[in-house]
C-alpha cells in the first residue's frame, strides 16, 4: 500500500466514530494481535502559522491516544484525538490488516469506502448548516 493511500485510510479511521468502527471491524480482526504498544494517552503540541504562511508558533496542546500492533508480519499504528485508547487500538489493528496485499481490496471496499462516504456526508451536512447561516454583506460604491 502506498503512503498516500495509507494516510487516507488512517485519516478516515481516526475521523470515524468508534461506535461505527465497532460495528464494522471486529468480524475481521484477529482474536489476539501482538501488541507493540498498548494504548497510551499523552499530549502533543499543535503548531500554527500566522496567515497560514508565516512563522510557526505553538498554538496549544491536544490530548492524543496511540497504539501499535503486529498482525501477520504487518505493523499497524493508530493515532486519535482524545483519550479513547480503544479507538486507537482499533485503528492500529485495521492499519495492520489493510497492509496485507491479499486482503487489501476486500477491506478497502468493506471498511474504508463506507466510512469515507459517511465522513463526506457529515462534512457536507456541516457545510450546509454553515451555509444556511451565511450573511451576505455588500458595499455600495458611490460614483465619483
XYZ file of C-alpha atoms in Angstrom:
144
model
C 0.000 0.000 0.000
C 1.441 3.372 -0.958
C 1.901 6.143 1.607
C -0.912 8.418 0.397
C -3.452 5.571 0.475
C -2.338 4.594 3.966
C -2.598 8.204 5.162
C -6.096 8.453 3.665
C -7.177 5.224 5.382
C -5.767 6.278 8.755
C -7.470 9.671 8.457
C -10.828 8.059 7.664
C -10.484 5.617 10.583
C -9.438 8.355 13.038
C -12.316 10.648 11.999
C -14.957 7.915 12.177
C -16.948 7.419 15.391
C -15.766 4.491 17.491
C -19.295 3.067 17.569
C -19.191 2.716 13.781
C -15.746 1.085 13.906
C -17.040 -1.395 16.489
C -19.802 -2.342 14.024
C -17.522 -2.827 11.014
C -14.135 -4.054 12.218
C -14.491 -6.887 14.798
C -15.537 -9.701 12.412
C -12.227 -9.357 10.508
C -9.951 -8.627 13.480
C -7.754 -11.407 14.875
C -8.513 -12.591 18.421
C -5.103 -11.632 19.835
C -2.751 -9.345 17.914
C 0.813 -8.922 19.170
C 0.808 -5.514 20.828
C 3.968 -3.495 20.346
C 2.428 -0.589 22.269
C -0.875 -0.846 24.069
C -2.973 2.305 24.031
C -1.275 5.306 25.633
C -2.689 8.786 26.067
C -0.494 11.869 26.064
C -0.207 15.437 24.829
C 1.003 16.841 21.511
C 1.853 20.430 20.725
C -0.164 21.953 17.887
C 1.612 24.477 15.715
C 0.102 27.217 13.624
C 1.353 29.766 11.109
C 0.475 33.438 11.007
C -1.685 33.968 7.956
C -1.152 30.325 7.005
C 2.302 31.027 5.573
C 4.170 32.977 8.255
C 6.477 31.836 11.001
C 5.388 28.863 13.088
C 4.119 29.355 16.613
C 2.870 26.989 19.306
C -0.905 27.113 19.288
C -1.586 24.811 22.231
C -1.670 21.212 23.353
C -4.100 18.452 22.417
C -4.540 15.051 24.000
C -3.966 12.056 21.718
C -4.060 8.292 22.130
C -1.797 5.945 20.191
C -1.282 2.213 19.826
C 0.818 -0.156 17.700
C 0.391 -3.837 16.921
C 1.683 -6.557 14.621
C -0.604 -8.891 12.703
C 0.835 -11.484 10.301
C 4.110 -9.584 9.950
C 2.454 -6.215 9.250
C 2.870 -3.415 11.805
C -0.119 -1.142 12.296
C -0.223 2.204 14.078
C -3.231 4.093 15.351
C -3.472 7.707 16.499
C -6.655 9.508 17.513
C -7.522 12.816 19.170
C -8.653 12.465 22.763
C -8.230 9.817 25.398
C -10.039 6.861 23.831
C -7.415 4.118 23.827
C -9.824 1.525 22.399
C -10.299 3.717 19.307
C -6.505 3.911 18.802
C -6.197 0.125 19.184
C -8.914 -0.499 16.580
C -7.166 1.841 14.142
C -3.817 0.081 14.698
C -5.346 -3.338 14.017
C -7.152 -2.062 10.919
C -3.926 -0.459 9.648
C -2.033 -3.747 10.019
C -4.743 -5.721 8.210
C -5.017 -3.156 5.397
C -1.302 -3.662 4.636
C -1.889 -7.319 3.728
C -1.993 -7.392 -0.106
C -4.281 -10.447 -0.107
C -6.984 -8.660 1.920
C -6.383 -5.030 0.980
C -9.020 -4.736 -1.762
C -11.702 -6.517 0.233
C -11.093 -4.401 3.354
C -10.965 -1.161 1.361
C -14.397 -1.981 -0.072
C -15.971 -3.158 3.191
C -14.380 -0.683 5.631
C -12.842 2.405 4.055
C -15.350 3.064 1.246
C -18.432 3.173 3.529
C -16.610 5.127 6.247
C -15.326 7.608 3.655
C -18.849 8.102 2.284
C -20.213 8.679 5.795
C -17.421 11.152 6.547
C -18.128 13.055 3.308
C -21.848 13.197 4.206
C -21.076 14.530 7.714
C -18.818 17.208 6.209
C -21.458 18.136 3.632
C -24.114 18.400 6.370
C -21.857 20.709 8.403
C -21.215 22.765 5.273
C -24.963 23.057 4.530
C -25.592 24.070 8.136
C -22.931 26.775 7.939
C -24.209 27.963 4.560
C -27.711 28.335 5.985
C -26.431 30.892 8.482
C -24.357 32.828 5.949
C -24.936 36.553 5.890
C -24.376 38.431 2.632
C -22.730 41.793 3.080
C -22.348 44.197 0.238
C -20.926 47.632 -0.170
C -22.442 50.292 -2.308
C -19.884 52.186 -4.336
C -20.508 55.861 -4.824
C -19.923 57.264 -8.229
C -17.202 59.859 -8.362
